[in-house]
Coordinates of C-alpha atoms and ligand atoms in Angstrom, one line a residue:
Chain J
M1 CA 16.6 -24.4 -29.5
P2 CA 18.1 -21.7 -32.0
N3 CA 16.5 -19.4 -29.6
E4 CA 18.7 -20.7 -26.9
D5 CA 21.9 -20.5 -29.0
N6 CA 20.3 -16.4 -29.8
G7 CA 20.3 -15.6 -25.8
A8 CA 23.7 -16.8 -25.2
L9 CA 25.8 -15.1 -28.2
S10 CA 23.8 -11.6 -29.0
P11 CA 24.7 -9.4 -26.6
P12 CA 22.1 -7.9 -24.0
A13 CA 19.2 -5.8 -25.7
D14 CA 19.7 -2.2 -25.1
L15 CA 16.5 -2.0 -23.1
S16 CA 16.7 2.3 -23.4
V17 CA 13.1 4.1 -24.2
E18 CA 12.6 7.9 -24.8
L19 CA 9.2 8.9 -23.2
A20 CA 8.3 12.3 -24.8
G21 CA 12.3 13.8 -25.0
V22 CA 13.1 12.5 -21.6
R23 CA 15.6 9.3 -22.3
L24 CA 15.0 6.2 -19.6
K25 CA 17.1 3.5 -19.2
N26 CA 14.8 1.2 -19.3
P27 CA 11.1 1.0 -19.6
V28 CA 9.9 0.5 -16.8
V29 CA 8.2 3.2 -14.5
A30 CA 7.2 3.5 -10.5
V31 CA 3.4 4.6 -11.1
S32 CA 2.3 7.7 -9.1
G33 CA 0.5 6.5 -6.0
C34 CA 2.0 3.8 -5.5
F35 CA 5.8 3.8 -5.2
G36 CA 5.3 7.5 -2.6
F37 CA 8.3 9.5 -2.7
G38 CA 10.3 6.7 -3.4
R39 CA 12.1 6.5 0.6
E40 CA 10.2 3.0 1.2
Y41 CA 10.8 1.1 -1.5
G42 CA 14.2 2.7 -1.4
E43 CA 15.1 0.5 1.8
W44 CA 13.8 -2.5 -0.9
F45 CA 16.6 -2.1 -3.9
D46 CA 18.5 0.8 -5.8
L47 CA 16.1 3.1 -7.2
G48 CA 18.4 4.0 -10.0
R49 CA 17.7 0.6 -11.3
L50 CA 14.4 2.2 -12.2
G51 CA 13.7 3.6 -15.5
G52 CA 11.8 6.3 -13.6
I53 CA 9.4 7.3 -10.9
C54 CA 6.1 8.9 -10.8
A55 CA 6.1 10.4 -7.6
K56 CA 2.9 10.6 -5.2
G57 CA 0.0 13.0 -6.8
L58 CA 0.8 16.5 -5.5
T59 CA -1.6 19.1 -5.0
L60 CA -1.0 23.3 -4.8
R61 CA -1.5 22.9 -0.8
P62 CA -1.3 20.1 1.6
R63 CA -4.4 17.5 1.1
K64 CA -4.9 15.7 3.9
G65 CA -6.5 12.9 1.8
N66 CA -10.5 11.0 2.6
P67 CA -11.0 9.2 5.7
P68 CA -10.9 5.2 6.0
P69 CA -11.3 2.6 5.1
R70 CA -9.8 3.3 1.8
A71 CA -8.8 0.5 0.0
A72 CA -10.7 -2.8 -0.4
E73 CA -10.1 -5.9 -2.3
T74 CA -11.9 -7.0 -5.4
P75 CA -11.4 -10.4 -7.6
M76 CA -7.4 -9.7 -8.7
G77 CA -7.7 -5.7 -8.2
M78 CA -8.5 -3.6 -5.3
L79 CA -9.9 -0.4 -5.1
N80 CA -8.2 2.7 -3.4
S81 CA -9.8 6.1 -2.2
V82 CA -6.6 7.8 -0.9
G83 CA -7.6 11.0 -2.3
L84 CA -4.6 12.4 -2.9
Q85 CA -3.2 13.0 0.6
N86 CA -0.1 14.8 -0.4
P87 CA 2.0 17.5 1.5
G88 CA 2.1 19.5 -1.3
V89 CA 4.1 20.4 -4.5
E90 CA 6.8 23.2 -2.3
V91 CA 7.3 20.6 0.6
F92 CA 8.0 18.1 -1.9
L93 CA 9.9 20.7 -3.9
R94 CA 12.1 21.2 -0.5
D95 CA 12.1 17.9 1.0
E96 CA 11.3 15.3 -1.1
L97 CA 12.7 15.8 -4.7
P98 CA 16.1 16.0 -3.4
F99 CA 16.4 12.4 -2.0
L100 CA 14.5 11.1 -5.3
R101 CA 17.5 13.3 -7.5
R102 CA 20.3 11.4 -5.8
F103 CA 19.2 8.3 -8.0
D104 CA 20.4 7.7 -11.8
T105 CA 16.5 7.7 -12.7
A106 CA 13.8 9.8 -14.0
V107 CA 12.2 11.6 -12.1
I108 CA 8.3 12.4 -12.7
A109 CA 6.2 15.0 -10.7
N110 CA 2.3 14.1 -10.5
I111 CA -0.2 17.0 -10.5
S112 CA -3.1 17.7 -9.6
G113 CA -4.9 21.4 -9.2
G114 CA -8.6 22.4 -8.5
D115 CA -9.2 24.6 -12.0
P116 CA -6.2 25.5 -15.0
A117 CA -4.6 28.1 -13.3
E118 CA -3.2 25.9 -10.1
Y119 CA -2.3 23.1 -12.7
A120 CA -0.1 26.4 -14.6
E121 CA 1.2 27.3 -10.8
M122 CA 2.5 24.2 -9.9
A123 CA 3.9 23.5 -13.3
G124 CA 5.5 27.2 -13.0
L125 CA 6.7 26.2 -9.4
I126 CA 8.4 23.3 -10.6
G127 CA 9.9 24.3 -13.3
D128 CA 12.8 21.7 -14.8
A129 CA 13.7 20.5 -11.6
A130 CA 12.0 16.8 -13.0
D131 CA 12.2 15.5 -15.7
A132 CA 8.8 15.7 -17.0
L133 CA 5.5 16.2 -15.4
E134 CA 2.6 14.0 -15.0
V135 CA -0.2 16.1 -15.4
N136 CA -3.4 14.0 -13.5
I137 CA -6.4 14.9 -14.9
S138 CA -8.3 11.4 -14.1
C139 CA -8.1 11.7 -9.9
P140 CA -11.6 9.6 -9.4
N141 CA -11.2 10.1 -5.4
I142 CA -11.3 13.9 -4.9
K143 CA -14.9 16.4 -5.0
A144 CA -13.1 18.9 -7.2
G145 CA -10.9 18.9 -10.5
G146 CA -9.6 15.3 -11.1
L147 CA -12.1 13.6 -13.3
Q148 CA -14.3 16.2 -14.0
F149 CA -11.2 17.5 -16.4
G150 CA -10.1 14.3 -17.8
A151 CA -13.7 13.1 -18.7
D152 CA -14.5 16.7 -20.6
P153 CA -12.6 17.3 -24.2
A154 CA -12.9 21.2 -23.5
L155 CA -11.7 21.2 -20.1
A156 CA -8.9 18.8 -20.6
A157 CA -7.8 20.9 -23.4
E158 CA -8.0 23.8 -21.1
V159 CA -5.8 22.6 -18.2
T160 CA -2.8 20.9 -20.9
A161 CA -2.8 24.6 -22.6
A162 CA -2.6 26.5 -18.9
V163 CA 0.5 23.6 -18.3
K164 CA 2.3 23.9 -21.3
N165 CA 2.3 27.2 -20.8
R166 CA 4.1 27.5 -18.1
A167 CA 6.3 24.0 -18.3
K168 CA 9.7 24.0 -18.8
C169 CA 10.0 19.9 -18.9
P170 CA 8.3 18.0 -20.9
A171 CA 4.1 17.4 -19.5
I172 CA 2.5 14.4 -20.0
V173 CA -1.4 14.3 -19.7
K174 CA -2.7 11.4 -17.2
L175 CA -6.0 10.3 -18.9
T176 CA -8.9 8.0 -17.4
P177 CA -10.8 5.4 -18.6
N178 CA -13.9 6.4 -17.1
V179 CA -15.3 7.9 -20.6
T180 CA -17.0 6.8 -23.3
D181 CA -13.9 7.7 -26.0
I182 CA -10.6 8.3 -24.6
A183 CA -9.4 8.8 -28.2
A184 CA -11.3 11.7 -28.1
I185 CA -10.2 13.3 -24.8
A186 CA -6.4 12.1 -26.3
R187 CA -6.8 14.5 -29.5
A188 CA -7.8 16.9 -27.2
V189 CA -5.0 17.2 -25.5
W190 CA -2.6 16.7 -28.3
D191 CA -3.8 19.4 -29.7
A192 CA -3.4 21.6 -26.8
G193 CA 0.3 20.2 -27.0
A194 CA 0.6 17.8 -24.7
D195 CA 4.1 16.2 -24.9
G196 CA 2.0 12.7 -23.9
L197 CA 0.4 10.7 -22.5
S198 CA -0.1 8.2 -19.4
L199 CA -2.9 6.3 -19.2
I200 CA -4.7 4.3 -17.7
N201 CA -5.5 5.5 -14.2
T202 CA -7.9 3.7 -11.7
L203 CA -11.2 2.6 -13.2
T204 CA -14.1 3.7 -10.7
G205 CA -15.7 0.6 -8.6
L206 CA -17.8 -0.3 -5.3
R207 CA -17.7 -3.0 -3.1
I208 CA -20.1 -3.5 -0.3
D209 CA -20.4 -5.4 2.7
P210 CA -23.3 -7.6 2.4
V211 CA -24.0 -7.8 6.1
T212 CA -23.3 -3.9 7.2
R213 CA -24.8 -2.9 3.5
R214 CA -22.1 -0.3 4.0
P215 CA -20.0 0.5 0.9
V216 CA -16.1 -1.2 2.0
L217 CA -14.6 2.2 1.4
R218 CA -15.5 5.2 3.4
M219 CA -16.0 7.7 0.3
N220 CA -18.1 4.4 -0.8
T221 CA -16.8 4.3 -4.1
G222 CA -12.5 3.8 -5.4
G223 CA -10.2 3.6 -8.0
L224 CA -9.5 -0.2 -9.6
S225 CA -6.2 -1.2 -10.1
G226 CA -4.6 -4.3 -10.2
P227 CA -4.5 -7.3 -12.8
A228 CA -8.0 -6.8 -13.6
V229 CA -7.8 -3.8 -15.4
L230 CA -4.7 -4.6 -17.6
P231 CA -6.7 -5.6 -20.1
V232 CA -9.0 -2.3 -20.6
A233 CA -5.3 -0.6 -20.0
L234 CA -4.2 -2.3 -23.0
R235 CA -7.1 -1.8 -25.1
C236 CA -7.0 2.2 -24.2
V237 CA -3.5 2.4 -24.8
W238 CA -3.8 0.7 -28.2
Q239 CA -6.7 3.0 -29.0
V240 CA -4.9 6.5 -28.2
S241 CA -1.5 5.3 -29.9
G242 CA -2.9 6.5 -33.5
L243 CA -2.1 9.8 -32.6
G244 CA 1.9 8.8 -32.5
L245 CA 2.3 10.7 -29.1
P246 CA 4.9 9.1 -26.7
I247 CA 2.7 7.0 -24.2
L248 CA 3.7 5.9 -20.7
G249 CA 1.4 3.2 -20.4
M250 CA 0.1 1.3 -17.0
G251 CA -2.4 -0.6 -15.5
G252 CA -2.3 -4.1 -13.9
V253 CA 1.0 -5.0 -15.3
S254 CA 2.8 -7.3 -12.6
T255 CA 5.4 -9.1 -15.3
A256 CA 7.5 -8.7 -17.9
L257 CA 5.4 -10.4 -20.7
E258 CA 2.5 -8.4 -20.3
A259 CA 4.8 -5.1 -19.9
A260 CA 5.7 -6.0 -23.7
E261 CA 1.9 -6.3 -24.4
M262 CA 1.7 -2.8 -23.3
M263 CA 4.8 -1.8 -25.3
L264 CA 3.3 -3.8 -28.6
A265 CA -0.2 -1.6 -27.9
G266 CA 1.6 1.5 -28.4
A267 CA 3.2 2.3 -25.2
S268 CA 7.1 3.8 -24.9
A269 CA 7.5 3.4 -21.3
V270 CA 5.5 0.7 -18.5
G271 CA 4.2 1.5 -15.3
V272 CA 4.2 -0.8 -12.4
G273 CA 1.8 0.3 -9.2
T274 CA -0.2 -2.0 -7.5
A275 CA 1.8 -5.0 -8.3
L276 CA 4.4 -3.8 -6.0
F277 CA 2.1 -4.5 -3.4
R278 CA 2.5 -8.1 -3.8
D279 CA 6.1 -8.0 -4.8
P280 CA 8.5 -5.4 -3.6
L281 CA 10.7 -6.4 -6.6
S282 CA 8.4 -6.9 -9.5
A283 CA 9.6 -3.6 -11.2
L284 CA 12.7 -4.7 -11.0
N285 CA 12.0 -8.6 -11.9
I286 CA 10.1 -6.8 -15.0
V287 CA 12.7 -5.1 -16.1
Q288 CA 14.8 -8.1 -15.8
G289 CA 12.5 -10.2 -17.8
L290 CA 12.0 -7.8 -20.5
A291 CA 15.9 -8.3 -21.0
A292 CA 15.1 -12.0 -21.3
F293 CA 12.2 -11.6 -23.4
A294 CA 14.0 -9.6 -25.6
A295 CA 17.2 -11.9 -26.1
E296 CA 15.0 -14.6 -26.2
Q297 CA 13.3 -12.9 -29.6
G298 CA 16.2 -11.5 -30.8
I299 CA 15.2 -8.3 -30.0
A300 CA 18.2 -5.7 -30.2
R301 CA 16.4 -3.0 -28.6
I302 CA 13.3 -2.8 -26.7
R303 CA 12.1 0.3 -28.2
E304 CA 11.0 -1.6 -31.2
L305 CA 8.0 -3.3 -29.2
T306 CA 6.5 0.0 -28.7
G307 CA 3.4 -0.2 -31.2
G308 CA 4.6 -3.9 -32.9
I309 CA 0.8 -5.0 -32.4
R310 CA -0.2 -7.3 -35.6
P311 CA -3.9 -6.9 -35.4
W312 CA -6.1 -8.8 -37.0
E313 CA -8.1 -7.7 -40.1
T314 CA -12.5 -7.6 -39.0
Chain B
M1 CA 10.3 -13.3 1.6
L2 CA 10.0 -17.1 0.9
T3 CA 9.6 -19.2 4.3
A4 CA 8.2 -22.4 5.2
I5 CA 5.1 -23.0 7.6
L6 CA 6.2 -25.5 10.3
Q7 CA 2.8 -25.6 12.0
N8 CA -0.2 -23.9 11.6
K9 CA -3.3 -25.7 14.1
A10 CA -6.3 -24.2 15.8
I11 CA -6.1 -23.4 19.6
A12 CA -9.7 -22.0 20.2
K13 CA -12.5 -21.8 17.9
D14 CA -11.5 -20.2 14.6
I15 CA -7.9 -19.0 15.9
Y16 CA -4.7 -20.5 15.0
D17 CA -1.4 -20.7 16.0
L18 CA 1.5 -20.8 13.0
R19 CA 5.4 -21.4 13.1
A20 CA 7.1 -20.7 10.2
A21 CA 10.9 -19.9 9.9
M22 CA 12.2 -15.8 9.5
E23 CA 15.4 -14.9 9.3
T24 CA 15.4 -11.7 10.3
A25 CA 18.1 -9.3 11.8
P26 CA 17.5 -7.0 13.5
E27 CA 15.1 -9.3 15.4
P28 CA 11.7 -8.5 15.3
V29 CA 9.7 -6.4 18.3
P30 CA 6.7 -6.7 20.1
G31 CA 4.1 -4.7 18.3
Q32 CA 5.8 -4.9 14.8
F33 CA 4.1 -7.2 12.1
V34 CA 4.5 -9.8 8.9
H35 CA 2.6 -9.0 5.5
I36 CA 1.4 -12.3 4.4
D37 CA 0.4 -13.9 0.8
C38 CA -2.5 -16.3 2.3
G39 CA -2.5 -18.1 -1.2
G40 CA -5.6 -18.7 -3.2
G41 CA -4.7 -15.9 -5.5
L42 CA -5.7 -13.2 -3.4
L43 CA -3.6 -9.8 -5.0
L44 CA -3.4 -8.1 -1.6
R45 CA -1.1 -9.4 1.4
R46 CA -3.2 -9.5 5.0
P47 CA -0.4 -7.9 8.1
L48 CA -0.9 -10.1 11.1
S49 CA 0.9 -9.0 14.3
L50 CA 3.8 -11.2 15.2
C51 CA 2.7 -13.2 18.5
G52 CA 6.7 -14.3 19.3
Y53 CA 10.0 -14.6 17.9
D54 CA 12.3 -17.4 18.9
N55 CA 15.4 -18.7 17.5
G56 CA 14.6 -17.9 13.8
I57 CA 10.9 -18.9 13.9
A58 CA 8.1 -16.5 13.9
R59 CA 4.9 -17.2 15.6
L60 CA 2.0 -15.6 14.5
V61 CA -1.9 -16.8 16.1
Y62 CA -4.6 -15.2 14.4
A63 CA -8.6 -15.4 13.5
A64 CA -9.8 -17.1 10.6
R65 CA -12.4 -14.7 9.7
G66 CA -11.6 -12.9 6.8
E67 CA -11.0 -14.4 3.1
G68 CA -7.8 -14.3 3.5
T69 CA -7.0 -15.2 7.3
R70 CA -9.8 -18.1 5.8
R71 CA -7.5 -19.2 2.9
L72 CA -4.5 -18.9 5.6
S73 CA -5.8 -21.4 8.1
R74 CA -6.2 -24.2 5.2
R75 CA -2.6 -23.9 4.5
R76 CA -0.2 -26.9 5.6
P77 CA 2.8 -27.6 7.9
G78 CA 5.5 -27.7 5.0
E79 CA 4.2 -25.6 2.4
R80 CA 5.9 -22.4 1.4
L81 CA 4.6 -19.2 2.9
D82 CA 5.4 -15.9 1.4
M83 CA 6.1 -13.1 4.2
L84 CA 7.1 -9.5 4.1
G85 CA 8.2 -8.6 7.5
P86 CA 8.8 -7.6 10.4
L87 CA 7.5 -4.5 9.6
G88 CA 6.1 -1.1 11.3
R89 CA 7.1 0.1 14.6
G90 CA 6.4 -1.4 17.8
F91 CA 5.6 -1.1 21.4
V92 CA 8.3 0.7 23.4
M93 CA 9.0 -1.5 26.6
D94 CA 11.7 -0.3 29.5
S95 CA 12.0 -1.8 32.9
R96 CA 9.0 -0.1 34.5
P97 CA 5.8 -2.4 35.5
A98 CA 3.6 -2.5 32.8
L99 CA -0.1 -3.4 31.8
L100 CA -1.0 -5.1 29.1
V101 CA -4.7 -5.3 28.1
G102 CA -5.8 -7.6 25.1
G103 CA -9.4 -7.9 23.4
G104 CA -9.7 -11.1 21.9
I105 CA -7.7 -11.0 18.6
G106 CA -5.5 -8.0 19.9
V107 CA -4.5 -10.7 22.7
P108 CA -1.4 -12.1 20.9
P109 CA 1.0 -9.5 20.5
L110 CA 1.0 -8.9 24.2
V111 CA 2.3 -12.3 24.4
F112 CA 5.2 -11.1 22.7
C113 CA 5.3 -7.9 25.0
A114 CA 5.2 -10.2 28.0
D115 CA 7.9 -12.9 26.7
R116 CA 10.3 -9.4 25.9
A117 CA 9.3 -7.7 29.1
E118 CA 12.3 -6.3 31.3
G119 CA 10.2 -5.2 33.9
R120 CA 6.7 -6.4 35.7
V121 CA 3.6 -7.3 33.5
H122 CA 0.1 -8.1 34.1
A123 CA -2.4 -8.7 31.9
V124 CA -5.8 -7.7 31.7
L125 CA -7.5 -9.9 28.8
G126 CA -10.9 -9.7 27.4
F127 CA -12.6 -12.1 25.0
R128 CA -16.2 -12.1 23.6
N129 CA -17.3 -16.0 25.5
A130 CA -15.5 -18.8 26.4
D131 CA -15.2 -20.3 23.2
A132 CA -13.2 -17.3 22.3
V133 CA -10.4 -17.7 25.2
C134 CA -6.8 -18.0 24.0
L135 CA -3.0 -17.8 24.6
T136 CA -4.1 -16.7 28.9
E137 CA -1.7 -19.6 29.8
A138 CA 1.2 -18.1 28.1
F139 CA 1.3 -15.2 30.6
A140 CA 2.7 -15.3 34.1
S141 CA 0.3 -13.3 35.5
A142 CA -3.3 -12.3 33.9
E143 CA -6.6 -12.2 34.5
V144 CA -9.5 -13.0 32.2
L145 CA -12.9 -11.7 31.7
T146 CA -15.2 -12.3 28.9
D147 CA -18.2 -10.2 27.6
D148 CA -20.8 -12.9 28.9
G149 CA -19.3 -14.1 32.0
S150 CA -19.1 -17.7 30.6
A151 CA -14.9 -17.8 31.6
G152 CA -13.3 -15.6 33.9
A153 CA -15.4 -13.2 35.6
K154 CA -17.6 -10.9 33.2
G155 CA -17.1 -7.5 32.8
Y156 CA -15.0 -5.6 30.2
P157 CA -11.1 -4.8 30.3
H158 CA -11.0 -0.8 30.3
E159 CA -12.9 -1.5 33.9
A160 CA -11.0 -4.0 35.5
L161 CA -7.7 -1.9 34.2
R162 CA -9.4 1.0 35.5
A163 CA -9.3 -0.5 39.1
H164 CA -5.6 -1.5 38.4
L165 CA -4.6 2.1 37.9
Q166 CA -6.4 2.9 41.0
T167 CA -4.7 0.9 43.3
G168 CA -1.2 -0.2 41.4
D169 CA 1.8 1.5 40.5
W170 CA 1.7 1.0 36.9
A171 CA 4.3 3.6 34.4
R172 CA 2.4 2.1 31.3
V173 CA -0.2 0.6 29.3
L174 CA -0.1 -1.3 26.1
A175 CA -3.0 -2.5 24.4
C176 CA -4.3 -4.2 21.3
G177 CA -7.6 -5.0 20.2
P178 CA -11.0 -4.2 18.8
V179 CA -11.5 -0.1 18.6
P180 CA -14.1 0.3 21.3
M181 CA -11.9 -1.6 23.5
L182 CA -9.1 0.5 22.6
R183 CA -11.0 3.8 22.8
A184 CA -12.2 3.2 26.1
V185 CA -8.8 2.4 27.5
A186 CA -7.6 5.1 26.4
K187 CA -9.9 7.0 28.3
V188 CA -9.3 5.1 31.8
C189 CA -5.3 5.9 31.4
A190 CA -5.4 9.9 30.0
E191 CA -8.0 9.8 33.5
H192 CA -5.2 8.5 35.5
G193 CA -2.3 10.4 33.7
V194 CA -0.7 7.0 32.5
E195 CA 1.1 6.5 29.0
C196 CA -0.9 4.5 27.0
Q197 CA 0.1 2.8 23.9
V198 CA -2.5 1.5 21.7
S199 CA -1.5 -1.3 18.4
L200 CA -4.6 0.2 15.5
E201 CA -5.5 -2.0 12.3
E202 CA -6.5 -0.9 9.1
R203 CA -6.9 -2.3 5.7
M204 CA -3.5 -2.4 4.2
A205 CA -1.9 -2.5 0.7
C206 CA 1.8 -2.2 0.5
G207 CA 2.4 -2.7 3.7
V208 CA 5.5 -0.3 4.0
G209 CA 4.3 3.0 3.6
A210 CA 4.0 3.8 0.3
C211 CA 0.8 4.0 -1.1
L212 CA -1.6 5.7 2.0
V213 CA -4.0 3.3 1.9
C214 CA -3.8 2.7 6.2
A215 CA -4.9 5.6 7.0
C216 CA -5.7 6.0 10.8
G217 CA -6.1 10.0 12.3
V218 CA -3.6 11.1 14.5
N219 CA -3.0 14.6 15.8
G220 CA -4.9 15.8 13.3
D221 CA -3.2 14.3 10.4
Y222 CA -3.8 10.9 8.5
K223 CA -0.5 8.7 9.5
R224 CA 0.3 5.1 8.1
V225 CA -0.6 2.1 10.2
C226 CA 1.9 0.0 8.7
A227 CA 4.7 2.7 8.9
D228 CA 4.0 5.1 11.4
G229 CA 2.3 3.0 13.6
P230 CA 0.7 0.2 14.4
V231 CA 1.4 1.4 17.5
F232 CA 0.7 4.6 18.6
D233 CA 0.5 6.8 21.8
A234 CA -3.4 6.8 22.8
R235 CA -3.6 10.4 23.3
E236 CA -2.7 11.3 19.8
V237 CA -4.9 8.9 18.5
E238 CA -8.5 10.5 16.6
W239 CA -11.0 8.2 18.3
D240 CA -13.9 9.5 17.0
A241 CA -13.0 10.4 13.0
Ligands
LIG401 C1 -3.1 3.2 -3.9 C2 -3.0 4.1 -4.8 C3 -2.8 5.6 -5.4 C4 -2.8 5.8 -6.1 N1 -2.6 7.5 -6.6 C5 -2.3 8.0 -7.4 C6 -1.9 9.3 -7.3 O1 -1.9 10.1 -6.7 N2 -2.2 10.2 -8.6 C7 -2.2 9.5 -9.8 O2 -2.3 10.2 -10.8 N3 -2.5 8.0 -9.8 C8 -2.7 7.3 -8.8 N4 -3.1 6.1 -8.8 C9 -2.9 5.6 -9.8 C10 -1.8 4.5 -10.1 O3 -0.8 5.6 -10.5 C11 -2.3 3.9 -11.5 O4 -3.0 4.5 -12.8 C12 -3.1 2.7 -11.7 O5 -3.2 2.0 -10.1 C13 -3.1 1.1 -12.7 O6 -2.0 1.0 -12.4 P1 -1.9 -0.3 -11.5 O7 -2.4 -1.3 -11.5 O8 -0.3 -0.9 -11.9 O9 -1.4 -0.3 -10.2 C14 -3.2 5.7 -7.6 C15 -3.6 4.1 -7.1 C16 -3.5 3.1 -6.1 C17 -3.4 1.7 -6.3
LIG402 S1 -0.2 0.4 3.9 FE1 0.7 1.2 1.8 S2 1.1 3.0 3.7 FE2 0.4 1.6 4.5

């Protein structure tokens, strides 16, 4: 009963958050690679209702991507091996960004390069046309670059520094969980000047057709996402939260309560990706659900959740 | 979109005929698909081509051969069904005569084509064997072939197609079925200079064009089967990619 009274009487919670200096109207962000450049889901709902949108991963030159099959179902998850198919940063700036800019939502450009100089060049080309950069050093689906930068603290720092040197908007570095010590990588990119962290990218995985003995994916391995990775994502976010860098937390979130968990683990904003494939409106439902949760719990500002985990003494 | 299952029954070995209410505007066109939550806790939806659409009721005929469709086959009338759609780009048709070439579980969308055709159509339908034959009665004009001759004539659809294109006056071919059949059909059409549209299949996640997992090689690029297709001009498809 007291809860219901609270919900009815207290003003709606303030859902706005700040991520690396960027104000988001709410903490829910569509993640890179699951949302294209917004056009498709823009047919389903008003993109202005999202806190932010991470555009599909970009490279300096257009990339064709990997041969199909590129997807496989897994228990409560999926593997993908898209391989950064994208039209290149210049086409993005010319043809896609103006569309995204029509909506009252933060736009984050996700960038990948073959070497630090390429990352830096992309940061320079994007300038301040995006609200932030998401520096992808964690794509498991490309041969050169990608994961290789995210698995080595020195390389991760080198890429971060190169981007920071040219960037005209905050640079958030996207980390991979496919490492033994994610905190060490986080520390390295923090030292190199990152404005925030984004995690987790997908976990490397494999499925095999037992009859043909062939991997289901044409690239053999792919990246695991969806509900199956949620606990890994929460653990990773919690592990790097001690640095005090703003975090965009993602991985397996499909409900408002899971988004709240992600914030409690240390995230300022929460990414939603694979959940959209089941329900195109899932991100919106999470926004609404967070508002309801805040009202129910008597939380005036949703950002109070960030880092609010009360770990047990061990 | 939540709807109700009105019917879900077997019509051939492992082939099911499902009807569900689907209110949608504009009406779906042949070749379009719906993206279905098959139930049983699977994460990804499964795309199924529409076999027909009448008075707000969608008809889906599918093979229960994978994890998703097997679960779907166990769903009962009255149960709720969660589907997105209609999705994708369908066949382009007009009043000129068209040959419909179907293989196995590629036949259902051609039923929808025949139903909406404004001009003369004839169907060439291939199946593995007599057990797999289904939906042939849905066509006013059809011939049946099986790989082993256990029903209809023994042979493959592209062979029968060749005979039709040599003798008849057909403006276009609309085809759906396994890739080896489509490749052969595309080749025969190219030899005769006849337009050919093929409906392709690929594993999907979003089903709406946002995730790029459903790639197929078209004209030197990867296109999205869910949003750029599933129907493509056969001349542009990279069959050997
Ligand atoms: C189909 C697909 C494509 C993706 N493409 C990218 C990408 O281009 N760049 C990137 O940084 N992450 C990419 N990711 C990873 C997601 O952004 C996200 O980190 C991961 O999927 C975990 O979140 P989720 O479980 O909510 O999907 C992709 C994920 C999927 C499923
Ligand atoms: S299934 Fe996502 S783009 Fe086709």
